Coordinates of C-alpha atoms in Angstrom, one line a residue:
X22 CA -97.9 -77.6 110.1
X23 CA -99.7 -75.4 108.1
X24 CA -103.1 -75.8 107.1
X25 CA -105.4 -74.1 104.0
X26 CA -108.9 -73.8 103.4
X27 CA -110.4 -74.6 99.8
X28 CA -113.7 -72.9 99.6
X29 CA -116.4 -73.0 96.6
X30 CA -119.3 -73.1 95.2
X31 CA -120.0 -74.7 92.0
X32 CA -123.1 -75.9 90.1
X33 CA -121.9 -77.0 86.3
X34 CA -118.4 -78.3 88.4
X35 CA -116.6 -75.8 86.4
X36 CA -115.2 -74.1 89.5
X37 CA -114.7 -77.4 91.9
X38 CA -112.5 -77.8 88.7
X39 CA -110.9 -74.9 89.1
X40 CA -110.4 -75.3 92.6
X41 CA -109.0 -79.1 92.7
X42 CA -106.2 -77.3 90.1
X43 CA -104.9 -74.5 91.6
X44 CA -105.2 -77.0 94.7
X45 CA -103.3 -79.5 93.2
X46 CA -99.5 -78.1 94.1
X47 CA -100.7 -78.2 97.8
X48 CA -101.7 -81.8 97.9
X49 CA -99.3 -84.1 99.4
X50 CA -96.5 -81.5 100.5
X51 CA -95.2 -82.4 103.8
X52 CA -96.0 -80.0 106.6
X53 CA -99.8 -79.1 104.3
X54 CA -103.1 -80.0 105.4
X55 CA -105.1 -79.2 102.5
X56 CA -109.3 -78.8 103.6
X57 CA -112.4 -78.5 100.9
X58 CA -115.5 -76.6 102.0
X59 CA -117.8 -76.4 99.1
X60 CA -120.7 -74.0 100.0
X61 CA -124.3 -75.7 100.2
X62 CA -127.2 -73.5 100.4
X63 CA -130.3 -75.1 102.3
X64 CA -132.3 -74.9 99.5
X65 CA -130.5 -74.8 96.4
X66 CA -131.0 -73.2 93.5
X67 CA -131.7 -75.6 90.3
X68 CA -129.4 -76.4 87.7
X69 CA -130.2 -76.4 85.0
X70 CA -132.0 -73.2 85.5
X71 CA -135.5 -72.8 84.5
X72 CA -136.3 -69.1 83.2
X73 CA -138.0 -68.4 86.3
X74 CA -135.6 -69.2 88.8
X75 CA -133.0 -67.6 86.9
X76 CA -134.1 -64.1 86.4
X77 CA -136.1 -64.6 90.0
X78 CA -132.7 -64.7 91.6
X79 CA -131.9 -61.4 90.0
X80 CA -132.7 -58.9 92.9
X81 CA -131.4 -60.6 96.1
X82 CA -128.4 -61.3 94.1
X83 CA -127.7 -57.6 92.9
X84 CA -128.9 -56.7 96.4
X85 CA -126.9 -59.3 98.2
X86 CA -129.6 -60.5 100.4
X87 CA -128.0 -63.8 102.2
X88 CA -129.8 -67.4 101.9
X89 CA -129.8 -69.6 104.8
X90 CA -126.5 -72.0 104.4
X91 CA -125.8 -75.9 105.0
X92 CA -123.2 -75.6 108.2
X93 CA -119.7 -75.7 108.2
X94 CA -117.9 -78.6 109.5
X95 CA -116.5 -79.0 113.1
X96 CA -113.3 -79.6 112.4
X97 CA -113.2 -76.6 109.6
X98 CA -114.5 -74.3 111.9
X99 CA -112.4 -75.6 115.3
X100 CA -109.2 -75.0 112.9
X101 CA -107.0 -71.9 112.6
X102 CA -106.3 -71.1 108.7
X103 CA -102.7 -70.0 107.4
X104 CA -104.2 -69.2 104.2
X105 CA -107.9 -69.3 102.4
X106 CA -108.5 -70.0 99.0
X107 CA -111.9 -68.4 97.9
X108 CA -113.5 -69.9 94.7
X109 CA -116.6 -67.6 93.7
X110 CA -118.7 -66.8 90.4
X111 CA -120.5 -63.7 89.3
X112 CA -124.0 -63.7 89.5
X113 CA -125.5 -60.4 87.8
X114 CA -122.6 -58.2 88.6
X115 CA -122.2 -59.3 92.1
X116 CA -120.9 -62.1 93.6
X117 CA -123.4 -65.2 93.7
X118 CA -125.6 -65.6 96.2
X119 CA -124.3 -68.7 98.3
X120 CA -120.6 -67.2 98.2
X121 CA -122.3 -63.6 99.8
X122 CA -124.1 -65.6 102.1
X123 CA -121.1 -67.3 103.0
X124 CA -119.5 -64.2 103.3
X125 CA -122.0 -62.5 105.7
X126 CA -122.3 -65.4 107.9
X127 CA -120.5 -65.7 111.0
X128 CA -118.8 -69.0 110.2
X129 CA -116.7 -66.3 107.7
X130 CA -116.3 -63.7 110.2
X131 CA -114.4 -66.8 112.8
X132 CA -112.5 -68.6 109.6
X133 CA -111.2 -65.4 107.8
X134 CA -110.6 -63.0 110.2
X135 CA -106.6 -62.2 109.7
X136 CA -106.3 -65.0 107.5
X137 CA -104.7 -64.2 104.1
X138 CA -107.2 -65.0 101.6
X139 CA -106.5 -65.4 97.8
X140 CA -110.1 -64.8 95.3
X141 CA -110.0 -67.1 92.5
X142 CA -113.6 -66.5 89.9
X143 CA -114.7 -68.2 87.2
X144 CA -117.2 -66.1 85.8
X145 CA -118.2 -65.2 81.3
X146 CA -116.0 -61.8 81.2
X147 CA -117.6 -59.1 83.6
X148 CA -116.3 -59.3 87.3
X149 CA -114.5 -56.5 88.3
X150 CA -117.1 -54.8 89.9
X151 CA -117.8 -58.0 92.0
X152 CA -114.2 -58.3 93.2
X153 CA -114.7 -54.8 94.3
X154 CA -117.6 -55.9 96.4
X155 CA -115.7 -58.9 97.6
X156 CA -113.4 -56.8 98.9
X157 CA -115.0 -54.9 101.0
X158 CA -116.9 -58.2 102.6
X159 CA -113.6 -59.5 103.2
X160 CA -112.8 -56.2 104.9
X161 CA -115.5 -56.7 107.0
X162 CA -114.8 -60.0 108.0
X163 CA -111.0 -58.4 108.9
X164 CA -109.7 -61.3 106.1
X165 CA -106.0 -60.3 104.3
X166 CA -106.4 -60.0 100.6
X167 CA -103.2 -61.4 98.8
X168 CA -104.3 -62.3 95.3
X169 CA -106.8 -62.2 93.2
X170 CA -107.2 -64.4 89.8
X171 CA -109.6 -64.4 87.3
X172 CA -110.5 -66.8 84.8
X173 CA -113.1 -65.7 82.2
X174 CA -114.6 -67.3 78.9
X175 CA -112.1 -65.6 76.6
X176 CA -114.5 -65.5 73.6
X177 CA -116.3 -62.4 72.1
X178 CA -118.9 -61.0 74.3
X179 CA -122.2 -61.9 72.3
X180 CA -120.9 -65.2 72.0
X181 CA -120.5 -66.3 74.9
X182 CA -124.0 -64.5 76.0
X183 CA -125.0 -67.4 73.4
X184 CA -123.1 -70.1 74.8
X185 CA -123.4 -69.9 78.5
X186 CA -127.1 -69.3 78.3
X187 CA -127.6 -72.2 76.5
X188 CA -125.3 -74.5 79.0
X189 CA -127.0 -72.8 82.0
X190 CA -130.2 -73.5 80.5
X191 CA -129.2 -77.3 79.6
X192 CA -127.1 -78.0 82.1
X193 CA -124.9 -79.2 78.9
X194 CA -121.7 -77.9 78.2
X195 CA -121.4 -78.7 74.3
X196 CA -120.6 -76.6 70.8
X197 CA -124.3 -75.0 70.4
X198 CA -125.5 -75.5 66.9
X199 CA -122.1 -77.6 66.3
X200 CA -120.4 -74.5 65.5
X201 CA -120.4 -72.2 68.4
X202 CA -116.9 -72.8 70.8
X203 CA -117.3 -74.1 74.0
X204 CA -119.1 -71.8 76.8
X205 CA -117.2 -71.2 80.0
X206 CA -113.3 -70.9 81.2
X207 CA -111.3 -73.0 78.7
X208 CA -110.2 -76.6 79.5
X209 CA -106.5 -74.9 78.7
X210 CA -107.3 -72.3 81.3
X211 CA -108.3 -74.7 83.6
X212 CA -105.8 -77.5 83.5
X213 CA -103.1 -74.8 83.4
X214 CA -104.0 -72.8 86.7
X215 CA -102.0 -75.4 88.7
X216 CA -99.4 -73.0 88.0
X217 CA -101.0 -70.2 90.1
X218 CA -101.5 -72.6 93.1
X219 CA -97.4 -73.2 92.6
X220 CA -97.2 -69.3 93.1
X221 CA -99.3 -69.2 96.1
X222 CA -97.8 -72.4 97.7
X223 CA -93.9 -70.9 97.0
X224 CA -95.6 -67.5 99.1
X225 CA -97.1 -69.3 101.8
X226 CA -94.2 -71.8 102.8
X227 CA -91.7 -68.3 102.9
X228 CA -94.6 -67.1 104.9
X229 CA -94.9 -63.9 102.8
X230 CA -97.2 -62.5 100.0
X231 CA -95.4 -59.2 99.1
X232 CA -95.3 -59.5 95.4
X233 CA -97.7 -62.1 95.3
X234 CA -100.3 -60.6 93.2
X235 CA -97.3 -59.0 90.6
X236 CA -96.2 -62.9 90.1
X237 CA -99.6 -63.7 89.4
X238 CA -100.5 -60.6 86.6
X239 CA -97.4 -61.6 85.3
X240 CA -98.3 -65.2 84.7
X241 CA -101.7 -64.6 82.7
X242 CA -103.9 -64.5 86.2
X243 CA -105.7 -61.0 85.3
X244 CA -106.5 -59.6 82.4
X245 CA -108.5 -56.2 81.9
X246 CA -111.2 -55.2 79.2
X247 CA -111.6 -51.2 79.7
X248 CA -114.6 -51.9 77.3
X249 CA -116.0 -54.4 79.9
X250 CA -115.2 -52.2 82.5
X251 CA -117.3 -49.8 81.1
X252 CA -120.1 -51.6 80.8
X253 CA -119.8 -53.5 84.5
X254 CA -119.6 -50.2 85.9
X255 CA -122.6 -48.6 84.0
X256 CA -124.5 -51.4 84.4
X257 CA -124.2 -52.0 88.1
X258 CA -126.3 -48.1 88.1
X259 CA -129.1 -49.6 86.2
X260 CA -129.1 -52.8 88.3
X261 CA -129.1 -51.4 91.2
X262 CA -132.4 -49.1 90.1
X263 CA -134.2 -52.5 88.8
X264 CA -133.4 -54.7 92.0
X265 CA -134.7 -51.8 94.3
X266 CA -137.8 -51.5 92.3
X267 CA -138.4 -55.0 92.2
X268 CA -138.0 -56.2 95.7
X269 CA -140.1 -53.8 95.9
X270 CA -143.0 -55.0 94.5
X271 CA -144.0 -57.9 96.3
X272 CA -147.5 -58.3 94.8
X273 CA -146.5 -57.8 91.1
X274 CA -143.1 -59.5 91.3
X275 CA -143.3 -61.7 88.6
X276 CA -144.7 -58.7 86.2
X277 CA -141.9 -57.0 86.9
X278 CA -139.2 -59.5 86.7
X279 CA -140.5 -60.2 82.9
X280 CA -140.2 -56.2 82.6
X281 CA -136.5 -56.6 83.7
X282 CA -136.0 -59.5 80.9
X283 CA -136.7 -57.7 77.9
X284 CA -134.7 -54.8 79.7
X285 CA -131.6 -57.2 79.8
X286 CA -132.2 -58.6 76.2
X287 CA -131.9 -54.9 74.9
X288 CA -129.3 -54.2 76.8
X289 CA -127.0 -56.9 75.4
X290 CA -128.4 -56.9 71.9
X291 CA -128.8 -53.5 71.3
X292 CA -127.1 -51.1 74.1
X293 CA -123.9 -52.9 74.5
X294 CA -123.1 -52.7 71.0
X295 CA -123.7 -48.7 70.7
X296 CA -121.8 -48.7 74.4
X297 CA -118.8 -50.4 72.2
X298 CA -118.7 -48.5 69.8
X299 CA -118.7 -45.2 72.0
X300 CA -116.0 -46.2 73.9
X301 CA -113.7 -46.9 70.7
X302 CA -114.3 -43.3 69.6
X303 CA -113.4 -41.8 73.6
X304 CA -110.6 -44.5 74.4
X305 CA -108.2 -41.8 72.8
X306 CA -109.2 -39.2 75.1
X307 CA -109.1 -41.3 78.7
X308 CA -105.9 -43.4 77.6
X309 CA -104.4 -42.2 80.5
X310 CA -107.6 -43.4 83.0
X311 CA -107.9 -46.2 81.7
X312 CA -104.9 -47.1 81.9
X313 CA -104.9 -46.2 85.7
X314 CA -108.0 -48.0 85.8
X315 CA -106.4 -51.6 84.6
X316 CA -103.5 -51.1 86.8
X317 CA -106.3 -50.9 90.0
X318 CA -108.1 -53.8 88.8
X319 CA -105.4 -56.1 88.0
X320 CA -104.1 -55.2 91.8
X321 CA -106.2 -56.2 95.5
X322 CA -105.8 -53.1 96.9

């Protein structure tokens, strides 16, 4: 008998979606007991999101300051794992806060420690930096990484800044305007990721992941923007200076936070397109890192 943990955290329901999916091979295979933990914060965040909630989340998500968490279950946390499935999205550059919570609580440390774990996100395009910092949580918590896969809105950038604000905003996930595409990871995308829980089941029943991750890449489960890279990287710097200056400020919070708004405004209007057009004019001259670069982040080492 083997038994695998489904863990998530979803507000819209796009990633319970995801997860039920890439579930769905496991369900009902003889010798498989399949468990769901979706992550519950004790006082959860709102969705829709109001403007100040949203960009108040900002610095203890960057900063990844735990919440306090709903428990785990008994009988998830009296049984031993062969393999964890770990559903997450990407809160401003970093995973969100109830997965990190999750993560640093020592319900994780018991359930993941040398358990194989495979990271699924759904997040709008930016995420390696926050696999990079899931990583080294699940390091922490002594968990096996075996696969990664990432499903992102696979629309132009500035669109689906459009898009996804308005749905997170709405808490509707429609055309905007009539015109604009969906926001979010593509009903395709999603109804087709069954085939990476088929991967993952043929690797757990032979009791081995070498290759794993290759069989993924191969089947559409990571794909690299250098451009994005770019910009995750650069801006996790800036971030990082904003959410230290804000926590700081404890009586002028809110000042500050407004501050940080118009910041992020200019930097996706106006920065990121000058940052995109830089890095078409030096993509010549670092063909070689990059390249290094997508091989890294396509990979779980």
């Amino acid at each position: 008998m083997k038994n695998v943990l489904i863990i998530y955290y979803s507000q819209s329901g796009q990633l319970k979606s995801i997860a039920k999916n890439i579930a769905m091979p496991f369900l009902n295979v003889e010798g498989i007991t399949v468990h769901f933990h979706e992550i519950k914060l004790q006082k959860p965040f709102p969705f829709p999101w109001d403007k100040k909630s949203f960009f108040g989340a900002f610095p203890e998500s960057f900063l990844q300051i735990p919440s306090p968490l709903q428990p785990v279950s008994e009988e998830i946390m009296n049984t031993k794992f062969d393999l964890v499935l770990l559903h997450y999205q990407v809160w401003y550059l970093t995973p969100s806060i109830p997965v990190n919570s999750f993560l640093k609580s020592e319900e994780a440390k018991r359930i993941l420690s040398t358990t194989p774990v495979v990271t699924i996100n759904g997040s709008r395009n930016m995420w390696v930096m926050a696999q990079e910092k899931v990583k080294e949580l699940l390091k922490q918590n002594k968990a096996i990484l075996v696969g990664n896969i990432a499903l992102v809105d696979r629309v132009g950038n500035l669109i689906s800044v459009i898009t996804i604000v308005e749905w997170m905003f709405t808490g509707m996930k429609k055309k905007y305007l009539g015109i604009f595409p969906l926001p979010g990871v593509s009903e395709k995308d999603i109804s087709e990721s069954s085939k990476f829980g088929e991967l993952i089941l043929a690797a757990l029943q032979k009791n081995n992941y070498d290759g794993l991750q290759q069989k993924l890449v191969e089947n559409d489960a990571v794909r690299i923007s250098p451009y994005l890279v770019t910009v995750d990287k650069t801006a996790n710097k800036i971030f990082s200076k904003w959410a230290y200056l804000i926590i700081s400020k404890k009586e002028s919070r809110e000042k500050w936070l407004k501050f940080f708004n118009v910041y992020l405004l200019l930097a996706i209007w106006l920065i990121s397109p000058i940052v995109y057009i830089l890095h078409l004019f030096i993509y010549p001259f670092k063909i070689q890192k990059i390249k290094k670069e997508i091989q890294y982040y396509k990979g779980i080492n």
